[in-house]
Short mmCIF file of C-alpha atoms and ligand atoms in Angstrom, two decimals:
data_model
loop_
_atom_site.label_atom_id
_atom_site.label_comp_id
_atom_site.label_asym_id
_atom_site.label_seq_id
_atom_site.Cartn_x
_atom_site.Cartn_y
_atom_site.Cartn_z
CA UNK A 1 -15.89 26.68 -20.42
CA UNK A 2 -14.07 27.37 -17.19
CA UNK A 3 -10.93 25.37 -16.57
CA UNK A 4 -7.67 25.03 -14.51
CA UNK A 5 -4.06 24.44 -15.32
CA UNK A 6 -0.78 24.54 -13.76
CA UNK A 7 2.18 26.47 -14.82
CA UNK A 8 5.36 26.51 -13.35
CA UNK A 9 7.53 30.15 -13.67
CA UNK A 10 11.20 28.21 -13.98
CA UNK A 11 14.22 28.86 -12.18
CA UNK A 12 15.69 31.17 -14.92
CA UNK A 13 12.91 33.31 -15.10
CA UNK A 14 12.78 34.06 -10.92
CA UNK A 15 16.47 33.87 -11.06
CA UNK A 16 16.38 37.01 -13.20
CA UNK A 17 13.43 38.76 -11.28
CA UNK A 18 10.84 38.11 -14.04
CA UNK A 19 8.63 35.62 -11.78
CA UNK A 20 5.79 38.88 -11.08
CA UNK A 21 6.11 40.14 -15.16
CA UNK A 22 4.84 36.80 -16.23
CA UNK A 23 2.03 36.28 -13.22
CA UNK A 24 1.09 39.45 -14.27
CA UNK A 25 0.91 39.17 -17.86
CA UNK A 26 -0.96 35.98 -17.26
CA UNK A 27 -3.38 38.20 -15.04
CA UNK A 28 -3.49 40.51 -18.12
CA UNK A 29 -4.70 37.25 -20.45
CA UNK A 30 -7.62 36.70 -18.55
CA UNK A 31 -6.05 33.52 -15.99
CA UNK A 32 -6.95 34.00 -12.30
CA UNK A 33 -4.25 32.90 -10.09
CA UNK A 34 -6.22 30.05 -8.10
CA UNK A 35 -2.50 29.13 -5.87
CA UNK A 36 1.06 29.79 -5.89
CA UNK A 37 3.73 28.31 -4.94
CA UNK A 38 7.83 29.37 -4.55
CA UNK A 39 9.39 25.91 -4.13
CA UNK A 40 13.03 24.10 -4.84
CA UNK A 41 12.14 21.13 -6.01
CA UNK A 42 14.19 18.25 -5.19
CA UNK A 43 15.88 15.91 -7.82
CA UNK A 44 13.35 13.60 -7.20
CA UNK A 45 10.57 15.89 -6.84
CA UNK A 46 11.71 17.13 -10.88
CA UNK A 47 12.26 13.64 -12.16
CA UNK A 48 8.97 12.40 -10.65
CA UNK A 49 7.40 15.64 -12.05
CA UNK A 50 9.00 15.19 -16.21
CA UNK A 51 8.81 11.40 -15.61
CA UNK A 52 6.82 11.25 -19.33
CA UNK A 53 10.32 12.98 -20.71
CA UNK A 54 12.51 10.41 -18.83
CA UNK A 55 13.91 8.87 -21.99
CA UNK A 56 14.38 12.04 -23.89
CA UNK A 57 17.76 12.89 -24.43
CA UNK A 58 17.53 16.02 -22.02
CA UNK A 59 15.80 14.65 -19.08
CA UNK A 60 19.27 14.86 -17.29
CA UNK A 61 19.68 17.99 -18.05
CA UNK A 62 16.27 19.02 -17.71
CA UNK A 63 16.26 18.00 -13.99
CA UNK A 64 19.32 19.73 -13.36
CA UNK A 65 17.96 22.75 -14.52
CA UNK A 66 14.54 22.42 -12.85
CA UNK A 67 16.53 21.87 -9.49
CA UNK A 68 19.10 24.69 -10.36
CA UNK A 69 16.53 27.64 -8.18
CA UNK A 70 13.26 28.03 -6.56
CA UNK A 71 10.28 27.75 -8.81
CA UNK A 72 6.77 29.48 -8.79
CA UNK A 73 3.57 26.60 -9.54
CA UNK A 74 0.60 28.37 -9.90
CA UNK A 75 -2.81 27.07 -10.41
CA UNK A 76 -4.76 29.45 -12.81
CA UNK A 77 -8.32 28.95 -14.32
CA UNK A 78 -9.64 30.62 -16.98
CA UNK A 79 -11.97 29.76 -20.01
CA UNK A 80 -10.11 27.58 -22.34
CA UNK A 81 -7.34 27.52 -19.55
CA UNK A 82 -4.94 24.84 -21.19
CA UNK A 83 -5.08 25.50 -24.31
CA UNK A 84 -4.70 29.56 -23.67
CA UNK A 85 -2.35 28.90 -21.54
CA UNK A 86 -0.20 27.55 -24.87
CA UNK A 87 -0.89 30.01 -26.78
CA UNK A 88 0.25 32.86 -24.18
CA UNK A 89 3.71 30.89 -23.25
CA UNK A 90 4.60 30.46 -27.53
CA UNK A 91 6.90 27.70 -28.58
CA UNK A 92 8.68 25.86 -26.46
CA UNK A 93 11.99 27.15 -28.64
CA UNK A 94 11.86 30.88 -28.19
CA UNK A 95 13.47 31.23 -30.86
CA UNK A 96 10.09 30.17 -32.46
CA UNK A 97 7.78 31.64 -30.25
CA UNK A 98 5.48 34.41 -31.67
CA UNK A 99 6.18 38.01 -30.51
CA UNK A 100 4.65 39.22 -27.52
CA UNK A 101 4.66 35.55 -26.19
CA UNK A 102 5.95 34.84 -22.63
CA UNK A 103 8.82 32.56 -24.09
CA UNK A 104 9.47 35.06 -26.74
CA UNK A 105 9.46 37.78 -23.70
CA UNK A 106 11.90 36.47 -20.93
CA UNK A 107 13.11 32.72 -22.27
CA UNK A 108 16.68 32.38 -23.22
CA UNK A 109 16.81 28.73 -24.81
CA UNK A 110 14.64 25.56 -25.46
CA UNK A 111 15.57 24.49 -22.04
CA UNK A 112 16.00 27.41 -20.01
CA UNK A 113 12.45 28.94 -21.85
CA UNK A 114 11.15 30.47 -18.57
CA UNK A 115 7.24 28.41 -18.08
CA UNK A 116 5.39 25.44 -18.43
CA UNK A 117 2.39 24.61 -19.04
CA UNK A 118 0.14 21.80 -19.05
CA UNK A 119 -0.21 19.77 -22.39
CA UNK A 120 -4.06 18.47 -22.03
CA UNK A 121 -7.28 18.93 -19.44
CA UNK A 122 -5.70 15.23 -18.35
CA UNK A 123 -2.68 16.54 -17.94
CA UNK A 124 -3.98 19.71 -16.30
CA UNK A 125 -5.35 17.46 -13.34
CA UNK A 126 -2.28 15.02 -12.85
CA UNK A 127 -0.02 18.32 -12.49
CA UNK A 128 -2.38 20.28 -10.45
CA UNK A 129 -2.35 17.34 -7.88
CA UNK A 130 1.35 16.94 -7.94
CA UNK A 131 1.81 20.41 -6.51
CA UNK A 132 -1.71 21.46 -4.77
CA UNK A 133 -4.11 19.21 -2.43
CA UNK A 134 -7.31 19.29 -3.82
CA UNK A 135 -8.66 21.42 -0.62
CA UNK A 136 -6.32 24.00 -1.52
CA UNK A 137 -8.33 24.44 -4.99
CA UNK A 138 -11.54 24.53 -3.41
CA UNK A 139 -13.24 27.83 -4.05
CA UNK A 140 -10.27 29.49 -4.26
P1 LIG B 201 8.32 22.15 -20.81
O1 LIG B 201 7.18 22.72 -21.55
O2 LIG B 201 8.39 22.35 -19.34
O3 LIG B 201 8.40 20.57 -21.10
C1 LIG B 201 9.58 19.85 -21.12
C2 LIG B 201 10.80 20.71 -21.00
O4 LIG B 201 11.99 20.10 -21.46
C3 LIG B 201 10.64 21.92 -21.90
O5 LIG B 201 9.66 22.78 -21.43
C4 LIG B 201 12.05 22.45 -21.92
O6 LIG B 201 12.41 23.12 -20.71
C5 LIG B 201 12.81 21.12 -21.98
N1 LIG B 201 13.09 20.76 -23.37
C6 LIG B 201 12.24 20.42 -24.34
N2 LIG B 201 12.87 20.12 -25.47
C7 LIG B 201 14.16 20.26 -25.20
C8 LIG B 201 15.34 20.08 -25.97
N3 LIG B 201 15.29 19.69 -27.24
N4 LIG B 201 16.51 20.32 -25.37
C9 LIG B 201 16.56 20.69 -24.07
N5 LIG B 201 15.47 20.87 -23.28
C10 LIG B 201 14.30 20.66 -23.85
#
């Protein structure tokens, strides 16, 4: 069934001019780009944003990073959006992620690891608000 989901293309990978590689690989998997998004997000904007990981012991480091360069959110649908989604980006270590995966492709460590994507449908439709209004979604 059709669904959305949001990734975010992280400040390493437009940093090192991979941000159109990876929307178009995820064009190549099927996802249809629904809205994008370059942004900086503030400190509070990326602590707001990980607020689940806030007692992990990278969350410090984790909004650092996530504040270090612009970002690219997207809003993609797709059938099985969420879960593809996973399966495109590979582990969240690249150093685990299958070949031919995004992370495998362009991330450089468990933090820096280029994308995110949405863990759950529920998830999905928190993170899709955080960065687009739900008019901007509308038969996109
Ligand atoms: P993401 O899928 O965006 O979700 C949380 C992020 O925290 C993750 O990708 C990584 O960027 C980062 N992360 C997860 N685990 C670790 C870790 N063990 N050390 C440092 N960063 C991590």
């Amino acid at each position: 069934m059709s669904e959305q989901t949001l990734t975010i293309i992280k400040p390493d990978a437009v940093a090192a001019g991979n941000a159109g590689k990876i929307l178009a690989h995820l064009e190549g998997e099927g996802f249809r780009i629904l809205g994008l998004k370059r942004l900086h997000l503030s400190r509070d904007q990326a602590r707001a944003f990980y607020e689940v990981h806030r007692e992990r012991p990278f969350y410090d480091s984790l909004v650092e990073f996530m504040t270090s360069g612009p970002v690219m959110a997207a809003a993609l649908e797709r059938d099985d959006a969420v879960a593809g989604l996973r399966r495109v980006m590979g582990a969240t270590n690249p150093e685990e992620a299958d070949e031919g995966t995004i992370r495998a492709l362009y991330a450089s460590s468990i933090e820096k690891n280029s994308i995110h994507g949405s863990l759950s449908p529920e998830n999905a439709a928190l993170e899709l608000a955080f960065f687009f209004s739900r008019a901007e979604l509308i038969g996109a």
